[in-house]
Amino acid sequence: MEFFRGYIFFFIAVIADTVWRSQSFNVGTAGAKIFSGPAAEEFGYTVQQTTNHEGKWLLVGAPWSGFSRNRKGDVYKCPVSGSKNSCDKLNLQDSLSIPDVKNVNVNMSLGLTLTRMPTATQPGLMMCGPLWGQQCGNQDFYPGICAKLNPLFQPQAAFSPAVQSKISVLRYFETSLLIFLLLAAWKLENKYKYIQKMFRGVTSLLFKRLLL
Ligand SMILES: *[C@@H]1O[C@H](CO)[C@@H](O)[C@H](O)[C@H]1NC(C)=O
């Protein structure tokens, strides 16, 4: 019994010591500022600190802004300096588009990525909507969209590194198929008129699609 009592005492001492050491604490609670935003928008999914000539800011991503109809996403700016403790929406949801492509600005989740660019001058921030899409023919691709923010948090020209060019992969396959069919039709000459007719039908269809 003595033996066990010793063990139990030792065990309790170890646990108490661990609990004592793992007590959490906060730094600088006196002047703390709490920024809150709509949880349905996933406000706070991304956060970046930055400064401009107006002071210190916290940029907060809300990638589901527009939920539930259309989760375009947005970014908020929250002033760290001063007494104001509410955030302002930057309203970026309709300001990003890529010229000369059919933009699919639906559920694109702007602010899901909010990052600081190490080489750039302050604030050097970039935000992305990874689910931005592009319509190519009757297909949708989702290469995502990004834009740098200037010191006033206005988006610069948007870009999409993986955007599909006019000759997309699909078009490439269609072109190859077209060439193959033309060669096949030419080889068949007049032997099988009905097959040739069918080929002509398909090739003219493909031609029309390629010229669209
Ligand atoms: C966008 O997301 C909503 C749900 O939030 C969904 O109901 C809707 O169908 C989506 N739109 C598209 C085009 O995917």
PDB file of C-alpha atoms and ligand atoms in Angstrom:
ATOM      1  CA  MET A   1       0.000   0.000   0.000  1.00  0.00           C
ATOM      2  CA  GLU A   2       2.837   2.328   0.936  1.00  0.00           C
ATOM      3  CA  PHE A   3       4.383   1.568  -2.396  1.00  0.00           C
ATOM      4  CA  PHE A   4       1.249   2.572  -4.330  1.00  0.00           C
ATOM      5  CA  ARG A   5       0.721   5.717  -2.283  1.00  0.00           C
ATOM      6  CA  GLY A   6       4.217   6.831  -3.225  1.00  0.00           C
ATOM      7  CA  TYR A   7       3.473   6.260  -6.880  1.00  0.00           C
ATOM      8  CA  ILE A   8       0.153   8.099  -6.794  1.00  0.00           C
ATOM      9  CA  PHE A   9       1.757  11.059  -5.026  1.00  0.00           C
ATOM     10  CA  PHE A  10       4.512  11.169  -7.597  1.00  0.00           C
ATOM     11  CA  PHE A  11       1.964  10.966 -10.436  1.00  0.00           C
ATOM     12  CA  ILE A  12      -0.106  13.844  -9.016  1.00  0.00           C
ATOM     13  CA  ALA A  13       3.030  15.932  -8.567  1.00  0.00           C
ATOM     14  CA  VAL A  14       4.013  15.387 -12.226  1.00  0.00           C
ATOM     15  CA  ILE A  15       0.504  16.246 -13.514  1.00  0.00           C
ATOM     16  CA  ALA A  16       0.279  19.369 -11.340  1.00  0.00           C
ATOM     17  CA  ASP A  17       3.650  20.487 -12.596  1.00  0.00           C
ATOM     18  CA  THR A  18       2.617  19.963 -16.231  1.00  0.00           C
ATOM     19  CA  VAL A  19      -0.648  21.862 -15.745  1.00  0.00           C
ATOM     20  CA  TRP A  20       1.196  24.707 -14.086  1.00  0.00           C
ATOM     21  CA  ARG A  21       3.698  24.942 -16.906  1.00  0.00           C
ATOM     22  CA  SER A  22       1.049  24.802 -19.636  1.00  0.00           C
ATOM     23  CA  GLN A  23      -1.020  27.693 -18.246  1.00  0.00           C
ATOM     24  CA  SER A  24      -1.680  29.924 -21.251  1.00  0.00           C
ATOM     25  CA  PHE A  25      -1.391  33.668 -21.161  1.00  0.00           C
ATOM     26  CA  ASN A  26      -1.938  36.586 -23.527  1.00  0.00           C
ATOM     27  CA  VAL A  27       0.468  39.397 -24.224  1.00  0.00           C
ATOM     28  CA  GLY A  28      -0.668  43.013 -24.191  1.00  0.00           C
ATOM     29  CA  THR A  29      -4.308  42.477 -23.264  1.00  0.00           C
ATOM     30  CA  ALA A  30      -4.671  46.044 -21.955  1.00  0.00           C
ATOM     31  CA  GLY A  31      -5.005  47.708 -25.353  1.00  0.00           C
ATOM     32  CA  ALA A  32      -6.486  44.724 -27.196  1.00  0.00           C
ATOM     33  CA  LYS A  33      -8.736  45.319 -30.182  1.00  0.00           C
ATOM     34  CA  ILE A  34     -11.148  42.688 -31.362  1.00  0.00           C
ATOM     35  CA  PHE A  35     -12.368  42.747 -34.939  1.00  0.00           C
ATOM     36  CA  SER A  36     -15.314  40.579 -35.743  1.00  0.00           C
ATOM     37  CA  GLY A  37     -17.104  39.866 -38.985  1.00  0.00           C
ATOM     38  CA  PRO A  38     -19.792  37.586 -40.347  1.00  0.00           C
ATOM     39  CA  ALA A  39     -19.058  33.935 -39.654  1.00  0.00           C
ATOM     40  CA  ALA A  40     -21.145  32.841 -42.656  1.00  0.00           C
ATOM     41  CA  GLU A  41     -18.637  34.648 -44.881  1.00  0.00           C
ATOM     42  CA  GLU A  42     -15.748  32.754 -43.241  1.00  0.00           C
ATOM     43  CA  PHE A  43     -14.425  36.131 -42.082  1.00  0.00           C
ATOM     44  CA  GLY A  44     -10.924  35.578 -40.749  1.00  0.00           C
ATOM     45  CA  TYR A  45      -9.974  32.659 -42.975  1.00  0.00           C
ATOM     46  CA  THR A  46      -6.871  34.643 -43.971  1.00  0.00           C
ATOM     47  CA  VAL A  47      -5.217  37.547 -42.158  1.00  0.00           C
ATOM     48  CA  GLN A  48      -2.289  39.799 -43.063  1.00  0.00           C
ATOM     49  CA  GLN A  49      -0.777  42.733 -41.232  1.00  0.00           C
ATOM     50  CA  THR A  50       0.291  45.720 -43.257  1.00  0.00           C
ATOM     51  CA  THR A  51       1.044  49.433 -43.113  1.00  0.00           C
ATOM     52  CA  ASN A  52       0.451  52.341 -45.430  1.00  0.00           C
ATOM     53  CA  HIS A  53       0.660  56.128 -45.011  1.00  0.00           C
ATOM     54  CA  GLU A  54      -2.630  56.026 -43.053  1.00  0.00           C
ATOM     55  CA  GLY A  55      -1.320  53.674 -40.403  1.00  0.00           C
ATOM     56  CA  LYS A  56      -1.369  50.012 -39.483  1.00  0.00           C
ATOM     57  CA  TRP A  57      -3.969  47.681 -40.892  1.00  0.00           C
ATOM     58  CA  LEU A  58      -5.174  44.159 -40.653  1.00  0.00           C
ATOM     59  CA  LEU A  59      -6.428  42.740 -43.934  1.00  0.00           C
ATOM     60  CA  VAL A  60      -8.909  39.952 -43.386  1.00  0.00           C
ATOM     61  CA  GLY A  61     -10.168  37.558 -46.033  1.00  0.00           C
ATOM     62  CA  ALA A  62     -13.819  36.486 -46.163  1.00  0.00           C
ATOM     63  CA  PRO A  63     -13.811  33.937 -48.990  1.00  0.00           C
ATOM     64  CA  TRP A  64     -17.497  33.094 -48.656  1.00  0.00           C
ATOM     65  CA  SER A  65     -18.718  36.676 -48.855  1.00  0.00           C
ATOM     66  CA  GLY A  66     -21.971  36.585 -50.810  1.00  0.00           C
ATOM     67  CA  PHE A  67     -23.019  33.277 -49.250  1.00  0.00           C
ATOM     68  CA  SER A  68     -25.313  31.545 -49.930  1.00  0.00           C
ATOM     69  CA  ARG A  69     -26.270  32.867 -53.349  1.00  0.00           C
ATOM     70  CA  ASN A  70     -22.833  33.464 -54.798  1.00  0.00           C
ATOM     71  CA  ARG A  71     -19.660  33.014 -52.764  1.00  0.00           C
ATOM     72  CA  LYS A  72     -17.582  35.547 -54.654  1.00  0.00           C
ATOM     73  CA  GLY A  73     -15.543  36.341 -51.557  1.00  0.00           C
ATOM     74  CA  ASP A  74     -14.026  39.603 -50.424  1.00  0.00           C
ATOM     75  CA  VAL A  75     -11.367  41.196 -48.259  1.00  0.00           C
ATOM     76  CA  TYR A  76     -11.876  43.556 -45.301  1.00  0.00           C
ATOM     77  CA  LYS A  77      -9.530  46.233 -43.999  1.00  0.00           C
ATOM     78  CA  CYS A  78      -9.436  46.728 -40.251  1.00  0.00           C
ATOM     79  CA  PRO A  79      -7.608  49.733 -38.734  1.00  0.00           C
ATOM     80  CA  VAL A  80      -5.134  48.749 -36.027  1.00  0.00           C
ATOM     81  CA  SER A  81      -4.277  52.396 -35.327  1.00  0.00           C
ATOM     82  CA  GLY A  82      -6.959  54.682 -33.912  1.00  0.00           C
ATOM     83  CA  SER A  83     -10.056  53.895 -31.911  1.00  0.00           C
ATOM     84  CA  LYS A  84     -12.291  52.440 -34.641  1.00  0.00           C
ATOM     85  CA  ASN A  85     -12.752  48.720 -34.189  1.00  0.00           C
ATOM     86  CA  SER A  86     -14.910  47.817 -37.155  1.00  0.00           C
ATOM     87  CA  CYS A  87     -13.743  46.674 -40.561  1.00  0.00           C
ATOM     88  CA  ASP A  88     -14.606  47.947 -44.026  1.00  0.00           C
ATOM     89  CA  LYS A  89     -15.236  45.702 -46.981  1.00  0.00           C
ATOM     90  CA  LEU A  90     -12.934  46.443 -49.903  1.00  0.00           C
ATOM     91  CA  ASN A  91     -15.696  45.372 -52.338  1.00  0.00           C
ATOM     92  CA  LEU A  92     -13.375  43.538 -54.668  1.00  0.00           C
ATOM     93  CA  GLN A  93     -15.955  40.977 -55.718  1.00  0.00           C
ATOM     94  CA  ASP A  94     -16.795  42.647 -59.042  1.00  0.00           C
ATOM     95  CA  SER A  95     -13.530  44.403 -59.759  1.00  0.00           C
ATOM     96  CA  LEU A  96     -11.477  41.444 -60.946  1.00  0.00           C
ATOM     97  CA  SER A  97     -11.681  40.132 -64.467  1.00  0.00           C
ATOM     98  CA  ILE A  98      -9.378  38.962 -67.202  1.00  0.00           C
ATOM     99  CA  PRO A  99      -9.835  40.705 -70.562  1.00  0.00           C
ATOM    100  CA  ASP A 100     -10.581  38.710 -73.724  1.00  0.00           C
ATOM    101  CA  VAL A 101     -11.863  35.610 -71.938  1.00  0.00           C
ATOM    102  CA  LYS A 102     -15.326  34.652 -70.754  1.00  0.00           C
ATOM    103  CA  ASN A 103     -15.071  35.175 -66.984  1.00  0.00           C
ATOM    104  CA  VAL A 104     -16.975  32.845 -64.668  1.00  0.00           C
ATOM    105  CA  ASN A 105     -17.172  35.035 -61.577  1.00  0.00           C
ATOM    106  CA  VAL A 106     -19.285  32.623 -59.558  1.00  0.00           C
ATOM    107  CA  ASN A 107     -18.288  31.127 -56.195  1.00  0.00           C
ATOM    108  CA  MET A 108     -14.705  32.101 -56.887  1.00  0.00           C
ATOM    109  CA  SER A 109     -13.774  32.649 -53.204  1.00  0.00           C
ATOM    110  CA  LEU A 110     -11.702  35.837 -53.361  1.00  0.00           C
ATOM    111  CA  GLY A 111      -9.571  36.190 -50.264  1.00  0.00           C
ATOM    112  CA  LEU A 112      -9.101  32.452 -49.810  1.00  0.00           C
ATOM    113  CA  THR A 113      -5.483  33.334 -50.505  1.00  0.00           C
ATOM    114  CA  LEU A 114      -4.081  36.542 -49.067  1.00  0.00           C
ATOM    115  CA  THR A 115      -0.349  36.703 -49.135  1.00  0.00           C
ATOM    116  CA  ARG A 116       2.561  39.034 -48.708  1.00  0.00           C
ATOM    117  CA  MET A 117       5.078  39.221 -51.494  1.00  0.00           C
ATOM    118  CA  PRO A 118       8.564  39.178 -49.997  1.00  0.00           C
ATOM    119  CA  THR A 119      10.296  41.183 -52.709  1.00  0.00           C
ATOM    120  CA  ALA A 120       7.750  43.950 -53.098  1.00  0.00           C
ATOM    121  CA  THR A 121       7.691  47.275 -51.293  1.00  0.00           C
ATOM    122  CA  GLN A 122       5.026  47.863 -48.626  1.00  0.00           C
ATOM    123  CA  PRO A 123       2.337  46.708 -48.460  1.00  0.00           C
ATOM    124  CA  GLY A 124       3.144  44.205 -51.233  1.00  0.00           C
ATOM    125  CA  LEU A 125       0.011  42.170 -50.789  1.00  0.00           C
ATOM    126  CA  MET A 126      -1.648  39.865 -53.233  1.00  0.00           C
ATOM    127  CA  MET A 127      -5.019  38.194 -53.020  1.00  0.00           C
ATOM    128  CA  CYS A 128      -6.468  35.394 -55.063  1.00  0.00           C
ATOM    129  CA  GLY A 129      -9.740  33.704 -55.846  1.00  0.00           C
ATOM    130  CA  PRO A 130      -8.625  30.134 -56.524  1.00  0.00           C
ATOM    131  CA  LEU A 131     -12.043  29.082 -57.819  1.00  0.00           C
ATOM    132  CA  TRP A 132     -12.382  31.727 -60.514  1.00  0.00           C
ATOM    133  CA  GLY A 133     -13.319  30.153 -63.818  1.00  0.00           C
ATOM    134  CA  GLN A 134     -13.099  30.755 -67.498  1.00  0.00           C
ATOM    135  CA  GLN A 135     -15.453  29.556 -70.190  1.00  0.00           C
ATOM    136  CA  CYS A 136     -13.770  28.055 -73.222  1.00  0.00           C
ATOM    137  CA  GLY A 137     -16.203  26.917 -75.888  1.00  0.00           C
ATOM    138  CA  ASN A 138     -18.764  25.024 -73.859  1.00  0.00           C
ATOM    139  CA  GLN A 139     -16.291  23.958 -71.171  1.00  0.00           C
ATOM    140  CA  ASP A 140     -15.494  25.706 -67.898  1.00  0.00           C
ATOM    141  CA  PHE A 141     -11.940  25.758 -66.602  1.00  0.00           C
ATOM    142  CA  TYR A 142     -10.954  26.911 -63.118  1.00  0.00           C
ATOM    143  CA  PRO A 143      -7.454  28.374 -63.265  1.00  0.00           C
ATOM    144  CA  GLY A 144      -8.062  30.868 -60.442  1.00  0.00           C
ATOM    145  CA  ILE A 145      -7.428  34.600 -60.449  1.00  0.00           C
ATOM    146  CA  CYS A 146      -5.018  36.850 -58.533  1.00  0.00           C
ATOM    147  CA  ALA A 147      -4.400  40.574 -58.169  1.00  0.00           C
ATOM    148  CA  LYS A 148      -1.854  42.646 -56.298  1.00  0.00           C
ATOM    149  CA  LEU A 149      -3.194  45.330 -54.011  1.00  0.00           C
ATOM    150  CA  ASN A 150      -1.772  48.842 -54.127  1.00  0.00           C
ATOM    151  CA  PRO A 151      -1.017  50.738 -50.869  1.00  0.00           C
ATOM    152  CA  LEU A 152      -4.652  51.919 -50.788  1.00  0.00           C
ATOM    153  CA  PHE A 153      -5.801  48.300 -51.127  1.00  0.00           C
ATOM    154  CA  GLN A 154      -7.179  48.775 -54.610  1.00  0.00           C
ATOM    155  CA  PRO A 155      -6.652  45.799 -56.906  1.00  0.00           C
ATOM    156  CA  GLN A 156      -4.166  46.117 -59.742  1.00  0.00           C
ATOM    157  CA  ALA A 157      -4.667  44.375 -63.070  1.00  0.00           C
ATOM    158  CA  ALA A 158      -5.843  40.841 -62.401  1.00  0.00           C
ATOM    159  CA  PHE A 159      -3.907  37.918 -63.763  1.00  0.00           C
ATOM    160  CA  SER A 160      -4.325  34.207 -64.022  1.00  0.00           C
ATOM    161  CA  PRO A 161      -1.132  32.272 -64.640  1.00  0.00           C
ATOM    162  CA  ALA A 162      -2.961  29.198 -65.904  1.00  0.00           C
ATOM    163  CA  VAL A 163      -5.518  30.940 -68.105  1.00  0.00           C
ATOM    164  CA  GLN A 164      -6.302  29.015 -71.274  1.00  0.00           C
ATOM    165  CA  SER A 165      -5.277  30.653 -74.528  1.00  0.00           C
ATOM    166  CA  LYS A 166      -7.604  30.680 -77.535  1.00  0.00           C
ATOM    167  CA  ILE A 167      -6.026  27.463 -78.839  1.00  0.00           C
ATOM    168  CA  SER A 168      -6.852  25.398 -75.806  1.00  0.00           C
ATOM    169  CA  VAL A 169      -6.047  21.775 -75.210  1.00  0.00           C
ATOM    170  CA  LEU A 170      -9.522  20.945 -76.431  1.00  0.00           C
ATOM    171  CA  ARG A 171      -9.017  22.865 -79.656  1.00  0.00           C
ATOM    172  CA  TYR A 172      -5.696  21.115 -80.133  1.00  0.00           C
ATOM    173  CA  PHE A 173      -7.404  17.719 -80.007  1.00  0.00           C
ATOM    174  CA  GLU A 174     -10.141  18.909 -82.317  1.00  0.00           C
ATOM    175  CA  THR A 175      -7.588  20.166 -84.814  1.00  0.00           C
ATOM    176  CA  SER A 176      -5.707  16.872 -84.734  1.00  0.00           C
ATOM    177  CA  LEU A 177      -8.946  14.963 -85.243  1.00  0.00           C
ATOM    178  CA  LEU A 178      -9.874  17.232 -88.127  1.00  0.00           C
ATOM    179  CA  ILE A 179      -6.566  16.634 -89.888  1.00  0.00           C
ATOM    180  CA  PHE A 180      -6.878  12.887 -89.326  1.00  0.00           C
ATOM    181  CA  LEU A 181     -10.400  12.820 -90.759  1.00  0.00           C
ATOM    182  CA  LEU A 182      -9.403  14.884 -93.788  1.00  0.00           C
ATOM    183  CA  LEU A 183      -6.526  12.502 -94.489  1.00  0.00           C
ATOM    184  CA  ALA A 184      -8.789   9.482 -94.045  1.00  0.00           C
ATOM    185  CA  ALA A 185     -11.440  10.931 -96.365  1.00  0.00           C
ATOM    186  CA  TRP A 186      -8.832  11.718 -98.950  1.00  0.00           C
ATOM    187  CA  LYS A 187      -7.425   8.167 -98.768  1.00  0.00           C
ATOM    188  CA  LEU A 188     -10.814   6.560 -99.192  1.00  0.00           C
ATOM    189  CA  GLU A 189     -11.246   8.460-102.472  1.00  0.00           C
ATOM    190  CA  ASN A 190     -14.464   7.357-104.116  1.00  0.00           C
ATOM    191  CA  LYS A 191     -14.539   3.769-102.884  1.00  0.00           C
ATOM    192  CA  TYR A 192     -16.933   4.198 -99.999  1.00  0.00           C
ATOM    193  CA  LYS A 193     -19.124   7.132-100.808  1.00  0.00           C
ATOM    194  CA  TYR A 194     -21.289   6.893 -97.720  1.00  0.00           C
ATOM    195  CA  ILE A 195     -18.327   6.861 -95.320  1.00  0.00           C
ATOM    196  CA  GLN A 196     -16.902   9.851 -97.133  1.00  0.00           C
ATOM    197  CA  LYS A 197     -20.189  11.685 -96.722  1.00  0.00           C
ATOM    198  CA  MET A 198     -20.207  10.925 -93.021  1.00  0.00           C
ATOM    199  CA  PHE A 199     -16.622  12.178 -92.698  1.00  0.00           C
ATOM    200  CA  ARG A 200     -17.563  15.349 -94.538  1.00  0.00           C
ATOM    201  CA  GLY A 201     -20.398  15.936 -92.103  1.00  0.00           C
ATOM    202  CA  VAL A 202     -18.170  15.519 -89.065  1.00  0.00           C
ATOM    203  CA  THR A 203     -15.342  17.616 -90.501  1.00  0.00           C
ATOM    204  CA  SER A 204     -17.640  20.497 -91.419  1.00  0.00           C
ATOM    205  CA  LEU A 205     -19.083  20.396 -87.889  1.00  0.00           C
ATOM    206  CA  LEU A 206     -15.594  20.535 -86.413  1.00  0.00           C
ATOM    207  CA  PHE A 207     -14.661  23.352 -88.774  1.00  0.00           C
ATOM    208  CA  LYS A 208     -17.645  25.379 -87.601  1.00  0.00           C
ATOM    209  CA  ARG A 209     -16.719  24.787 -83.958  1.00  0.00           C
ATOM    210  CA  LEU A 210     -13.102  25.800 -84.519  1.00  0.00           C
ATOM    211  CA  LEU A 211     -14.109  28.993 -86.257  1.00  0.00           C
ATOM    212  CA  LEU A 212     -16.444  30.026 -83.410  1.00  0.00           C
TER     213      LEU A 212
HETATM  214  C1  LIG B   1     -22.559  28.625 -55.983  1.00  0.00           C
HETATM  215  O1  LIG B   1     -22.692  28.160 -54.674  1.00  0.00           O
HETATM  216  C2  LIG B   1     -24.015  28.012 -54.222  1.00  0.00           C
HETATM  217  C3  LIG B   1     -23.966  27.565 -52.782  1.00  0.00           C
HETATM  218  O2  LIG B   1     -23.402  28.531 -51.989  1.00  0.00           O
HETATM  219  C4  LIG B   1     -24.746  27.021 -55.089  1.00  0.00           C
HETATM  220  O3  LIG B   1     -26.074  26.931 -54.673  1.00  0.00           O
HETATM  221  C5  LIG B   1     -24.667  27.465 -56.534  1.00  0.00           C
HETATM  222  O4  LIG B   1     -25.237  26.496 -57.364  1.00  0.00           O
HETATM  223  C6  LIG B   1     -23.225  27.692 -56.948  1.00  0.00           C
HETATM  224  N1  LIG B   1     -23.193  28.205 -58.309  1.00  0.00           N
HETATM  225  C7  LIG B   1     -22.498  27.625 -59.289  1.00  0.00           C
HETATM  226  C8  LIG B   1     -22.620  28.239 -60.626  1.00  0.00           C
HETATM  227  O5  LIG B   1     -21.787  26.673 -59.084  1.00  0.00           O
END
